[in-house]
Amino acid sequence: MPDRHVDYLLVGGGLAASSCAGALRDGGADGEILIVGRELDLPYDRTPCSKGYLTGKRTREEVLLHPADWYSDRGIEALTRTSVMKLDPSERRATLSNKQQVSFRHAMLATGANVRRLNVEGSELDGIHYLRTLGNSDAIREDASGRRVVLIGGSYIGTEVAASLTELGAQCTILMLEPVVHSRGFGEQAGRFFQSVLEDHGIVVHGGEELDRFEGADGRVTHVVAKSGLRLAADAVVIGAGAVPDVMLARGAGLTLGDSGGIKVDSRLRTSVPEIYAAGDVAQYDSVVHGRSLRIEHWDVAHNQGRTVAANLLGKDRPHDVVPYFFSDLSDWTSLEYLGPAQEWDREVVRGSFDEGAFTVYYLSGERLVATLTVGRSEDLMAARELIVSGETVDLSAL
Ligand SMILES: Cc1cc2nc3c(=O)[nH]c(=O)nc-3n(C[C@H](O)[C@H](O)[C@H](O)COP(=O)(O)OP(=O)(O)OC[C@H]3O[C@@H](n4cnc5c(N)ncnc54)[C@H](O)[C@@H]3O)c2cc1C
């Protein structure tokens, strides 16, 4: 016999779970809602971990998505420091780390992602950090402030952390495979803009370099060595090498996984087991906007997918049709916004000026708009969103 029964079991105490719970109540759900999360804190915003929380401008309370009474006022129970250890889809039952057995009517898995770890010589040395949680951010601030720091990776974690640590007096160097920062996602011309902003603030960037190993003394990292022989002195290292979906629970429950490694869900965000949904970083969904299956790690996607799941649990039969939106800040030096993601593109059309730090890049595949990046021209995103959804041929003069 289960110890208790809930109507909605939301596994994972992050953004998607919290958004789903709120949207369920706002939409009139009147059953018991239980969020189970294994972290120390109530659901929080992860994005300041590399920005304002890392620099100390924002406190732990300020980055919570909602204060404790938001949950109690809505009759939502949010467990922290508790894992779902096992999920039995046929019995609709979950086993928690506190030994409780919980039966459920509906469930959503929003277990997020874990950092991708690099397994090179010296990886075990002290002073080498990854960043996913508030605790990781605390450890980096403590260890790296005012020191020589090497960032591995030129995407948003590497660049944002370099900017934030520079604010804290660190001397930062980025080492990455790409020729210029952000070039994988946004192409080289936009990448050069972001790299010049970093370099103008004293950050050194080494592109086209592959990490070979870490060297240390007395158990602590002292150098980062690239395959080319480049050897950088480092008092601390932060690795931003991407993330892998956390599918441990889903795999154990026999849910179908997608080719990206995430939990495979349809356009309604339903998994291979009826009445179990998945959302956020862990979900690979059939995008009706893109006509292909996607797994995306963006704040806005986790938030909106949590809401789509709630709508479907309330019987709305709603496809997830929101164009994924991403933002990133480099300290208060510059910010970017992006609609996409583009798998590939053959042309970039630029409006505005890189020199003035206010521009929009339109990414075209044939005559169709597939993505748009902007710095300082948010208003351009409205029309871009419509063009991406409609798939219409783009009139270049109108852009
Ligand atoms: C440092 C950092 C900076 C970021 N900055 C940006 C940004 O600027 N812009 C942007 O768009 N996106 C950004 N992101 C991405 C964004 O934060 C994520 O896409 C979003 O948090 C995903 O939400 P989620 O609910 O899917 O997963 P998560 O927020 O990862 O939540 C999942 C939770 O589930 C828990 N969990 C896993 N398994 C279990 C289990 N079995 N039982 C109980 N709990 C479990 C995990 O511990 C975790 O707490 C950033 C991410 C990081 C790490």
Coordinates of C-alpha atoms and ligand atoms in Angstrom, one line a residue:
M1 CA 0.0 0.0 0.0
P2 CA 1.3 3.5 -0.8
D3 CA 1.8 5.9 2.1
R4 CA 0.0 8.6 0.3
H5 CA -1.7 9.5 -2.9
V6 CA -1.4 12.8 -4.9
D7 CA -3.1 13.9 -8.1
Y8 CA 0.0 15.6 -9.6
L9 CA 3.5 14.4 -8.9
L10 CA 6.1 16.8 -10.3
V11 CA 9.6 15.3 -10.1
G12 CA 12.5 17.7 -10.0
G13 CA 12.5 20.9 -7.9
G14 CA 13.5 23.3 -10.7
L15 CA 11.9 25.8 -13.0
A16 CA 9.8 23.5 -15.1
A17 CA 8.2 21.9 -12.0
S18 CA 7.5 25.2 -10.3
S19 CA 6.0 26.7 -13.5
C20 CA 3.8 23.6 -14.0
A21 CA 2.6 23.7 -10.4
G22 CA 1.6 27.4 -10.6
A23 CA -0.1 27.0 -14.0
L24 CA -2.0 23.9 -12.7
R25 CA -3.5 26.0 -9.8
D26 CA -4.1 29.1 -12.0
G27 CA -5.9 26.8 -14.4
G28 CA -8.2 25.5 -11.7
A29 CA -6.6 22.2 -10.8
D30 CA -8.0 21.2 -7.4
G31 CA -6.2 18.0 -6.5
E32 CA -3.0 17.6 -4.4
I33 CA 0.2 18.8 -6.1
L34 CA 3.5 17.5 -4.9
I35 CA 6.9 18.8 -6.1
V36 CA 9.9 16.6 -5.2
G37 CA 13.3 18.1 -5.5
R38 CA 16.7 16.9 -4.3
E39 CA 18.4 20.2 -3.9
L40 CA 18.7 22.1 -0.6
D41 CA 16.6 25.1 -1.8
L42 CA 13.1 25.6 -3.0
P43 CA 13.0 25.9 -6.8
Y44 CA 15.3 28.7 -7.8
D45 CA 16.5 30.5 -10.9
R46 CA 19.7 28.9 -12.1
T47 CA 20.6 31.7 -14.5
P48 CA 22.1 34.1 -11.9
C49 CA 24.5 31.3 -10.8
S50 CA 26.9 32.6 -13.6
K51 CA 25.8 36.2 -13.3
G52 CA 24.4 38.3 -10.3
Y53 CA 24.5 35.5 -7.7
L54 CA 28.1 34.7 -8.6
T55 CA 29.2 38.3 -8.3
G56 CA 27.3 38.5 -4.9
K57 CA 24.9 41.2 -6.2
R58 CA 21.9 38.9 -5.6
T59 CA 21.2 36.8 -2.5
R60 CA 20.0 33.2 -2.2
E61 CA 16.5 34.4 -1.3
E62 CA 16.4 36.8 -4.2
V63 CA 17.0 34.0 -6.7
L64 CA 14.3 31.7 -5.4
L65 CA 11.6 31.5 -8.1
H66 CA 9.0 32.0 -5.3
P67 CA 9.1 32.4 -1.5
A68 CA 7.9 29.5 0.7
D69 CA 4.5 31.1 1.2
W70 CA 3.8 31.2 -2.5
Y71 CA 3.6 27.4 -2.4
S72 CA 1.6 27.1 0.8
D73 CA -0.9 29.8 -0.3
R74 CA -1.6 27.7 -3.3
G75 CA -1.7 24.4 -1.6
I76 CA 1.4 23.2 -3.4
E77 CA 3.7 21.0 -1.4
A78 CA 7.4 21.4 -2.4
L79 CA 9.8 18.9 -0.8
T80 CA 13.5 19.8 -0.9
R81 CA 16.4 17.4 -0.2
T82 CA 14.3 14.5 -1.4
S83 CA 14.9 12.4 -4.5
V84 CA 12.5 10.2 -6.4
M85 CA 14.5 7.0 -6.4
K86 CA 12.1 4.8 -8.5
L87 CA 9.1 5.3 -10.6
D88 CA 6.8 2.4 -11.5
P89 CA 4.6 3.6 -14.4
S90 CA 2.3 0.6 -14.5
E91 CA 1.4 1.0 -10.8
R92 CA 1.7 4.8 -11.0
R93 CA 3.8 4.8 -7.9
A94 CA 7.0 6.6 -6.9
T95 CA 9.5 5.7 -4.2
L96 CA 11.1 8.7 -2.4
S97 CA 14.5 8.8 -0.7
N98 CA 12.6 9.4 2.6
K99 CA 11.2 5.8 2.0
Q100 CA 7.7 7.1 1.3
Q101 CA 5.7 5.4 -1.4
V102 CA 3.6 7.9 -3.3
S103 CA 0.9 6.9 -5.8
F104 CA -0.2 9.5 -8.4
R105 CA -2.8 10.1 -11.0
H106 CA -0.5 12.2 -13.3
A107 CA 3.3 12.8 -13.2
M108 CA 5.7 15.1 -14.9
L109 CA 9.5 14.5 -15.0
A110 CA 11.5 17.7 -15.0
T111 CA 14.8 16.3 -13.7
G112 CA 16.9 18.8 -15.7
A113 CA 20.5 18.1 -16.7
N114 CA 23.9 17.5 -15.2
V115 CA 27.2 19.1 -16.3
R116 CA 29.2 17.3 -18.9
R117 CA 32.4 16.2 -17.2
L118 CA 35.8 16.2 -19.0
N119 CA 37.9 13.2 -18.2
V120 CA 41.5 14.3 -18.9
E121 CA 44.7 13.9 -16.9
G122 CA 44.5 15.9 -13.7
S123 CA 40.7 16.3 -13.7
E124 CA 40.7 15.3 -10.0
L125 CA 42.8 18.2 -8.8
D126 CA 41.4 20.7 -6.4
G127 CA 40.4 24.1 -7.9
I128 CA 38.7 22.6 -10.9
H129 CA 35.0 23.6 -10.9
Y130 CA 31.8 22.9 -12.8
L131 CA 28.7 25.1 -12.6
R132 CA 25.1 24.0 -12.2
T133 CA 23.9 24.8 -8.7
L134 CA 24.0 27.7 -6.2
G135 CA 26.5 25.6 -4.2
N136 CA 28.8 25.4 -7.3
S137 CA 28.5 29.2 -7.7
D138 CA 29.4 29.7 -4.0
A139 CA 32.5 27.5 -4.4
I140 CA 33.6 29.3 -7.5
R141 CA 33.2 32.7 -5.9
E142 CA 35.2 31.7 -2.9
D143 CA 38.0 29.9 -4.9
A144 CA 38.4 32.2 -7.9
S145 CA 37.9 35.8 -6.8
G146 CA 41.0 37.9 -7.5
R147 CA 43.0 35.0 -8.9
R148 CA 44.1 33.7 -12.3
V149 CA 41.3 31.7 -13.7
V150 CA 41.1 29.6 -16.9
L151 CA 37.6 29.0 -18.3
I152 CA 37.3 25.9 -20.5
G153 CA 34.6 26.5 -23.2
G154 CA 33.5 29.5 -25.2
S155 CA 29.8 29.3 -24.9
Y156 CA 27.5 31.0 -22.4
I157 CA 28.9 29.5 -19.2
G158 CA 32.5 30.2 -20.1
T159 CA 31.8 33.7 -21.3
E160 CA 29.4 34.7 -18.5
V161 CA 31.6 33.3 -15.7
A162 CA 34.7 35.1 -17.2
A163 CA 32.8 38.4 -17.2
S164 CA 31.5 37.9 -13.6
L165 CA 34.8 36.8 -12.2
T166 CA 36.5 39.8 -13.9
E167 CA 34.1 41.9 -11.9
L168 CA 35.5 40.1 -8.8
G169 CA 39.0 41.0 -9.7
A170 CA 40.1 37.7 -11.3
Q171 CA 42.4 37.6 -14.4
C172 CA 40.4 35.4 -16.8
T173 CA 41.5 33.4 -19.8
I174 CA 39.2 31.4 -22.0
L175 CA 40.4 28.3 -23.8
M176 CA 38.1 26.8 -26.3
L177 CA 37.8 24.6 -29.4
E178 CA 35.8 27.2 -31.4
P179 CA 37.7 29.9 -33.3
V180 CA 35.8 32.7 -31.5
V181 CA 33.4 32.7 -28.6
H182 CA 29.7 31.8 -29.3
S183 CA 30.5 31.0 -32.9
R184 CA 28.9 27.6 -32.7
G185 CA 25.5 29.0 -31.9
F186 CA 25.6 32.5 -33.5
G187 CA 28.3 32.3 -36.2
E188 CA 31.7 34.0 -36.4
Q189 CA 30.7 37.6 -37.1
A190 CA 28.5 37.9 -34.0
G191 CA 31.0 35.8 -32.0
R192 CA 33.7 38.3 -32.8
F193 CA 31.6 41.1 -31.3
F194 CA 31.2 39.2 -28.0
Q195 CA 34.8 38.3 -28.0
S196 CA 35.9 41.9 -28.5
V197 CA 33.7 43.0 -25.6
L198 CA 35.4 40.4 -23.4
E199 CA 38.9 41.4 -24.6
D200 CA 38.1 45.1 -24.1
H201 CA 37.6 44.1 -20.4
G202 CA 41.0 42.4 -20.2
I203 CA 39.9 38.8 -20.7
V204 CA 42.3 36.8 -22.9
V205 CA 40.8 34.3 -25.4
H206 CA 42.5 31.4 -27.0
G207 CA 40.4 29.9 -29.8
G208 CA 41.0 26.7 -31.7
E209 CA 42.6 25.0 -28.7
E210 CA 41.8 21.6 -27.4
L211 CA 42.4 20.8 -23.7
D212 CA 45.0 18.2 -23.2
R213 CA 45.5 18.0 -19.4
F214 CA 45.6 19.8 -16.1
E215 CA 48.9 20.0 -14.1
G216 CA 49.1 20.6 -10.4
A217 CA 51.2 20.8 -7.2
D218 CA 50.2 19.5 -3.8
G219 CA 46.9 18.2 -5.1
R220 CA 45.8 21.6 -6.6
V221 CA 45.6 22.8 -10.2
T222 CA 48.5 25.1 -11.3
H223 CA 48.3 24.9 -15.1
V224 CA 46.0 24.1 -18.0
V225 CA 47.8 22.6 -21.0
A226 CA 46.3 22.5 -24.5
K227 CA 47.1 19.8 -27.2
S228 CA 49.1 22.6 -29.1
G229 CA 51.4 22.9 -26.2
L230 CA 50.0 26.2 -25.0
R231 CA 50.4 26.2 -21.2
L232 CA 48.4 28.6 -19.0
A233 CA 49.0 29.3 -15.3
A234 CA 45.8 28.8 -13.3
D235 CA 44.9 29.2 -9.7
A236 CA 41.4 27.9 -10.5
V237 CA 39.6 26.5 -13.5
V238 CA 35.9 26.6 -14.4
I239 CA 34.7 24.1 -17.1
G240 CA 31.6 24.9 -19.2
A241 CA 31.5 22.0 -21.6
G242 CA 27.7 21.6 -21.9
A243 CA 25.2 19.4 -20.0
V244 CA 23.6 16.0 -20.3
P245 CA 20.0 15.3 -19.6
D246 CA 19.4 13.6 -16.2
V247 CA 17.5 10.5 -17.3
M248 CA 18.4 8.2 -14.6
L249 CA 14.9 7.9 -13.2
A250 CA 13.3 7.8 -16.7
R251 CA 15.6 5.1 -17.9
G252 CA 14.8 3.0 -14.8
A253 CA 11.1 3.5 -15.4
G254 CA 11.5 2.2 -19.0
L255 CA 10.5 5.5 -20.7
T256 CA 11.6 5.9 -24.3
L257 CA 14.6 8.1 -24.8
G258 CA 15.4 10.3 -27.8
D259 CA 18.6 10.4 -29.9
S260 CA 19.8 13.4 -27.9
G261 CA 19.7 11.3 -24.8
G262 CA 16.7 13.2 -23.3
I263 CA 13.2 11.7 -22.6
K264 CA 11.3 11.4 -25.8
V265 CA 8.0 13.3 -25.7
D266 CA 5.5 14.2 -28.4
S267 CA 4.3 17.7 -29.3
R268 CA 2.0 17.6 -26.2
L269 CA 5.0 16.7 -24.1
R270 CA 3.7 13.2 -23.3
T271 CA 6.2 10.4 -22.8
S272 CA 5.9 6.9 -24.1
V273 CA 3.8 6.1 -21.0
P274 CA 0.3 7.7 -21.0
E275 CA -0.2 10.2 -18.1
I276 CA 3.5 10.8 -17.6
Y277 CA 4.8 14.0 -19.1
A278 CA 8.3 15.5 -19.3
A279 CA 9.5 19.1 -19.6
G280 CA 12.6 21.3 -19.6
D281 CA 16.2 20.4 -20.0
V282 CA 15.5 16.7 -19.8
A283 CA 12.8 16.6 -22.6
Q284 CA 13.3 16.0 -26.3
Y285 CA 10.1 17.2 -27.8
D286 CA 8.5 17.1 -31.3
S287 CA 8.5 20.8 -32.2
V288 CA 5.6 21.9 -34.3
V289 CA 7.5 25.1 -35.0
H290 CA 10.6 23.4 -36.3
G291 CA 9.2 20.2 -37.7
R292 CA 11.8 18.2 -35.9
S293 CA 12.6 16.8 -32.5
L294 CA 14.6 19.1 -30.2
R295 CA 16.1 19.2 -26.7
I296 CA 16.8 22.7 -25.6
E297 CA 18.4 24.0 -22.4
H298 CA 16.9 27.5 -22.1
W299 CA 15.2 29.2 -19.1
D300 CA 12.2 30.2 -21.3
V301 CA 11.7 26.7 -22.7
A302 CA 11.6 25.0 -19.2
H303 CA 9.2 27.7 -18.0
N304 CA 6.9 27.4 -21.0
Q305 CA 7.0 23.7 -21.2
G306 CA 6.0 23.4 -17.6
R307 CA 3.0 25.5 -18.5
T308 CA 2.2 23.5 -21.6
V309 CA 2.2 20.3 -19.5
A310 CA -0.2 21.9 -17.0
A311 CA -2.6 22.9 -19.8
N312 CA -2.6 19.3 -21.1
L313 CA -3.1 17.9 -17.7
L314 CA -6.1 20.1 -17.5
G315 CA -7.4 18.6 -20.7
K316 CA -6.6 21.3 -23.2
D317 CA -4.7 19.1 -25.8
R318 CA -2.1 21.9 -26.5
P319 CA 1.0 21.3 -28.6
H320 CA 4.1 23.1 -27.3
D321 CA 4.4 25.8 -30.0
V322 CA 6.5 28.5 -28.4
V323 CA 9.6 29.6 -30.3
P324 CA 12.5 29.0 -28.0
Y325 CA 14.0 32.2 -26.6
F326 CA 17.5 32.5 -25.0
F327 CA 19.2 35.4 -23.2
S328 CA 22.7 35.8 -21.9
D329 CA 24.4 38.7 -20.1
L330 CA 28.2 39.5 -20.0
S331 CA 28.3 41.4 -16.7
D332 CA 26.6 44.8 -17.4
W333 CA 28.8 45.1 -20.5
T334 CA 26.4 43.6 -23.0
S335 CA 23.3 41.3 -23.3
L336 CA 22.1 39.1 -26.1
E337 CA 18.7 37.7 -27.0
Y338 CA 18.1 34.8 -29.4
L339 CA 15.2 33.1 -31.1
G340 CA 15.9 29.8 -32.8
P341 CA 17.6 27.5 -32.5
A342 CA 19.0 27.2 -36.0
Q343 CA 20.3 23.8 -36.9
E344 CA 22.1 25.3 -39.9
W345 CA 21.9 28.4 -42.0
D346 CA 23.5 29.6 -45.2
R347 CA 23.2 33.4 -44.9
E348 CA 23.4 36.0 -42.2
V349 CA 21.7 39.4 -42.7
V350 CA 22.8 42.1 -40.3
R351 CA 20.9 45.3 -39.3
G352 CA 22.4 47.9 -37.0
S353 CA 26.0 48.2 -36.1
F354 CA 28.5 46.0 -34.3
D355 CA 30.6 49.0 -33.6
E356 CA 27.8 50.7 -31.7
G357 CA 26.9 47.4 -29.9
A358 CA 23.3 47.5 -31.2
F359 CA 22.6 45.0 -34.0
T360 CA 20.4 42.1 -35.1
V361 CA 21.6 39.1 -37.1
Y362 CA 18.9 37.2 -39.1
Y363 CA 19.9 33.7 -39.9
L364 CA 18.4 32.4 -43.2
S365 CA 18.2 28.9 -44.7
G366 CA 17.3 29.5 -48.3
E367 CA 14.6 32.1 -48.2
R368 CA 13.4 31.2 -44.7
L369 CA 14.2 32.8 -41.4
V370 CA 15.4 30.1 -39.0
A371 CA 16.9 32.2 -36.1
T372 CA 17.5 35.8 -35.0
L373 CA 20.1 37.2 -32.6
T374 CA 19.9 40.7 -31.2
V375 CA 21.9 43.0 -29.0
G376 CA 20.0 46.1 -28.0
R377 CA 17.2 45.8 -30.5
S378 CA 14.7 43.6 -28.7
E379 CA 11.9 45.1 -30.8
D380 CA 13.2 43.2 -33.8
L381 CA 12.3 39.9 -32.2
M382 CA 8.6 40.3 -32.5
A383 CA 8.4 40.2 -36.3
A384 CA 11.2 37.6 -36.4
R385 CA 9.1 35.3 -34.2
E386 CA 6.2 35.5 -36.6
L387 CA 8.5 34.8 -39.6
I388 CA 10.1 31.8 -37.9
V389 CA 6.7 30.3 -37.1
S390 CA 5.1 31.0 -40.5
G391 CA 8.1 29.7 -42.5
E392 CA 7.2 32.3 -45.2
T393 CA 9.7 33.5 -47.7
V394 CA 11.5 36.5 -46.3
D395 CA 11.5 39.8 -48.0
L396 CA 15.0 41.0 -47.2
S397 CA 14.2 44.7 -47.8
A398 CA 11.5 44.5 -45.1
L399 CA 13.8 43.0 -42.4
Ligands
LIG1 C1 24.8 28.5 -14.6 C2 23.7 28.5 -15.5 C3 23.3 29.7 -16.2 C4 22.3 29.7 -17.1 N1 22.0 30.9 -17.7 C5 21.0 30.9 -18.6 C6 20.6 32.1 -19.3 O1 21.3 33.1 -19.2 N2 19.6 32.0 -20.2 C7 18.9 30.9 -20.4 O2 17.9 30.9 -21.2 N3 19.1 29.7 -19.8 C8 20.2 29.7 -18.9 N4 20.5 28.5 -18.2 C9 19.6 27.3 -18.5 C10 18.4 27.3 -17.6 O3 18.7 27.6 -16.3 C11 17.8 25.8 -17.6 O4 17.4 25.6 -18.9 C12 16.7 25.6 -16.7 O5 17.0 25.8 -15.3 C13 16.1 24.2 -16.8 O6 15.1 24.0 -15.9 P1 14.6 22.5 -15.6 O7 13.4 22.7 -14.6 O8 14.4 21.8 -16.8 O9 15.8 21.8 -14.8 P2 16.6 22.2 -13.6 O10 16.6 23.7 -13.3 O11 18.0 21.6 -13.7 O12 15.8 21.5 -12.4 C14 15.8 20.1 -12.3 C15 15.9 19.7 -10.8 O13 15.6 18.3 -10.7 C16 16.4 17.7 -9.7 N5 16.3 16.3 -9.8 C17 16.9 15.5 -10.8 N6 16.5 14.2 -10.6 C18 15.8 14.2 -9.5 C19 15.1 13.1 -8.8 N7 15.2 11.8 -9.2 N8 14.4 13.4 -7.7 C20 14.3 14.7 -7.3 N9 14.9 15.8 -7.9 C21 15.6 15.5 -9.0 C22 17.7 18.4 -9.9 O14 18.6 18.2 -8.8 C23 17.3 19.8 -10.2 O15 17.3 20.6 -9.0 C24 21.5 28.5 -17.3 C25 21.9 27.3 -16.6 C26 23.0 27.3 -15.8 C27 23.3 26.0 -15.1

